[in-house]
Amino acid sequence: GAVVSQHPSRVICKSGTSVKIECRSLDFQATTMFWYRQFPKQSLMLMATSNEGSKATYEQGVEKDKFLINHASLTLSTLTVTSAHPEDSSFYICSARDPGSKTDTQYFGPGTRLTVL
Amino acid sequence: ILNVEQSPQSLHVQEGDSTNFTCSFPSSNFYALHWYRWETAKSPEALFVMTLNGDEKKKGRISATLNTKEGYSYLYIKGSQPEDSATYLCARPTGGGNKLTFGTGTQLKVEL
């Protein structure tokens, strides 16, 4: 089946620094990837849709200058949390759609736990 | 129902028990319903994509049914095993079908 990796799995950083999270589709090419954030005891909340070769589409309320998304190749999307603050501490998870799939199934990475001190 | 709702929030069962939980969603403009299983420290794994009213899909001991007219789907697990312990998520496509809106999940724990 389609495999998506995500790196790092866990990161701790100081307030004010920037953190980059990578999402890779390992055995398929993904023109579209998605970035989600999960708050404790809540559902996965879509932050943005990452489109290869074009600008990401952000959901309402998500600051695009705070959460920079780059989808420079068909197998890699990155999310950079700029000038991170403690309120950005959360679980971030990406997914990708396999264009060869007959359904709209999204294949997920294992997620990144970000802690900002 | 305005969005996707799942119940119960958590469930503890004994090994060998059969169990089921519910996903409710808006019945208007139905397109599809996705079920995922999410084990701790792993990636969410796609279980089923259901599209037709009355659909029933099966994968091993897990099966799911769909009622689009009343806006619900049931996930059943027969003879639960400890390895079934996970959070089960359902999601519906929104935003023209390109995005998924998830429920909060049902956390299942199967005890020996």
PDB file of C-alpha atoms in Angstrom, chain B residues 12-70:
ATOM      1  CA  HIS B  12     -13.345  -0.814  26.886  1.00  0.00           C
ATOM      2  CA  VAL B  13     -14.204  -4.389  25.949  1.00  0.00           C
ATOM      3  CA  GLN B  14     -12.920  -7.818  26.876  1.00  0.00           C
ATOM      4  CA  GLU B  15     -11.057 -10.015  24.440  1.00  0.00           C
ATOM      5  CA  GLY B  16     -13.550 -11.993  22.395  1.00  0.00           C
ATOM      6  CA  ASP B  17     -16.366  -9.469  22.754  1.00  0.00           C
ATOM      7  CA  SER B  18     -17.976  -8.049  19.670  1.00  0.00           C
ATOM      8  CA  THR B  19     -18.446  -4.318  19.592  1.00  0.00           C
ATOM      9  CA  ASN B  20     -19.682  -1.511  17.420  1.00  0.00           C
ATOM     10  CA  PHE B  21     -19.604   2.256  17.278  1.00  0.00           C
ATOM     11  CA  THR B  22     -21.247   5.005  15.314  1.00  0.00           C
ATOM     12  CA  CYS B  23     -20.340   7.788  12.938  1.00  0.00           C
ATOM     13  CA  SER B  24     -23.030  10.388  12.220  1.00  0.00           C
ATOM     14  CA  PHE B  25     -22.823  12.901   9.413  1.00  0.00           C
ATOM     15  CA  PRO B  26     -25.022  15.324   7.459  1.00  0.00           C
ATOM     16  CA  SER B  27     -27.242  13.301   5.144  1.00  0.00           C
ATOM     17  CA  SER B  28     -27.508  16.058   2.549  1.00  0.00           C
ATOM     18  CA  ASN B  29     -25.005  16.231  -0.312  1.00  0.00           C
ATOM     19  CA  PHE B  30     -23.495  12.890   0.623  1.00  0.00           C
ATOM     20  CA  TYR B  31     -20.442  11.875  -1.346  1.00  0.00           C
ATOM     21  CA  ALA B  32     -18.517   9.267   0.623  1.00  0.00           C
ATOM     22  CA  LEU B  33     -17.540   8.182   4.115  1.00  0.00           C
ATOM     23  CA  HIS B  34     -14.064   7.070   5.144  1.00  0.00           C
ATOM     24  CA  TRP B  35     -13.094   4.913   8.115  1.00  0.00           C
ATOM     25  CA  TYR B  36      -9.547   4.872   9.491  1.00  0.00           C
ATOM     26  CA  ARG B  37      -7.859   2.935  12.256  1.00  0.00           C
ATOM     27  CA  TRP B  38      -5.152   4.778  14.197  1.00  0.00           C
ATOM     28  CA  GLU B  39      -2.917   2.781  16.478  1.00  0.00           C
ATOM     29  CA  THR B  40      -0.708   4.609  18.954  1.00  0.00           C
ATOM     30  CA  ALA B  41       2.610   5.768  17.469  1.00  0.00           C
ATOM     31  CA  LYS B  42       1.601   4.639  13.979  1.00  0.00           C
ATOM     32  CA  SER B  43       0.055   6.253  10.922  1.00  0.00           C
ATOM     33  CA  PRO B  44      -3.719   6.238  10.549  1.00  0.00           C
ATOM     34  CA  GLU B  45      -4.610   3.331   8.283  1.00  0.00           C
ATOM     35  CA  ALA B  46      -7.447   3.467   5.791  1.00  0.00           C
ATOM     36  CA  LEU B  47     -10.072   0.789   6.443  1.00  0.00           C
ATOM     37  CA  PHE B  48     -13.028   1.533   4.183  1.00  0.00           C
ATOM     38  CA  VAL B  49     -14.391   4.072   1.764  1.00  0.00           C
ATOM     39  CA  MET B  50     -18.165   3.795   1.584  1.00  0.00           C
ATOM     40  CA  THR B  51     -20.245   5.472  -1.061  1.00  0.00           C
ATOM     41  CA  LEU B  52     -23.609   3.757  -1.601  1.00  0.00           C
ATOM     42  CA  ASN B  53     -26.587   3.698   0.739  1.00  0.00           C
ATOM     43  CA  GLY B  54     -26.852   0.202   2.184  1.00  0.00           C
ATOM     44  CA  ASP B  55     -23.175  -0.537   1.529  1.00  0.00           C
ATOM     45  CA  GLU B  56     -21.600  -3.127   3.741  1.00  0.00           C
ATOM     46  CA  LYS B  57     -17.864  -3.674   3.625  1.00  0.00           C
ATOM     47  CA  LYS B  58     -15.724  -6.199   5.417  1.00  0.00           C
ATOM     48  CA  LYS B  59     -12.040  -6.596   6.218  1.00  0.00           C
ATOM     49  CA  GLY B  60     -11.309  -9.621   8.340  1.00  0.00           C
ATOM     50  CA  ARG B  61     -13.229  -9.258  11.590  1.00  0.00           C
ATOM     51  CA  ILE B  62     -14.093  -5.631  10.931  1.00  0.00           C
ATOM     52  CA  SER B  63     -17.110  -4.572   8.930  1.00  0.00           C
ATOM     53  CA  ALA B  64     -18.966  -1.338   8.286  1.00  0.00           C
ATOM     54  CA  THR B  65     -22.427  -0.373   7.126  1.00  0.00           C
ATOM     55  CA  LEU B  66     -23.742   2.842   5.654  1.00  0.00           C
ATOM     56  CA  ASN B  67     -27.104   4.617   5.784  1.00  0.00           C
ATOM     57  CA  THR B  68     -26.895   7.821   3.772  1.00  0.00           C
ATOM     58  CA  LYS B  69     -30.567   8.714   4.165  1.00  0.00           C
ATOM     59  CA  GLU B  70     -30.361   8.974   7.926  1.00  0.00           C
TER      60      GLU B  70
END
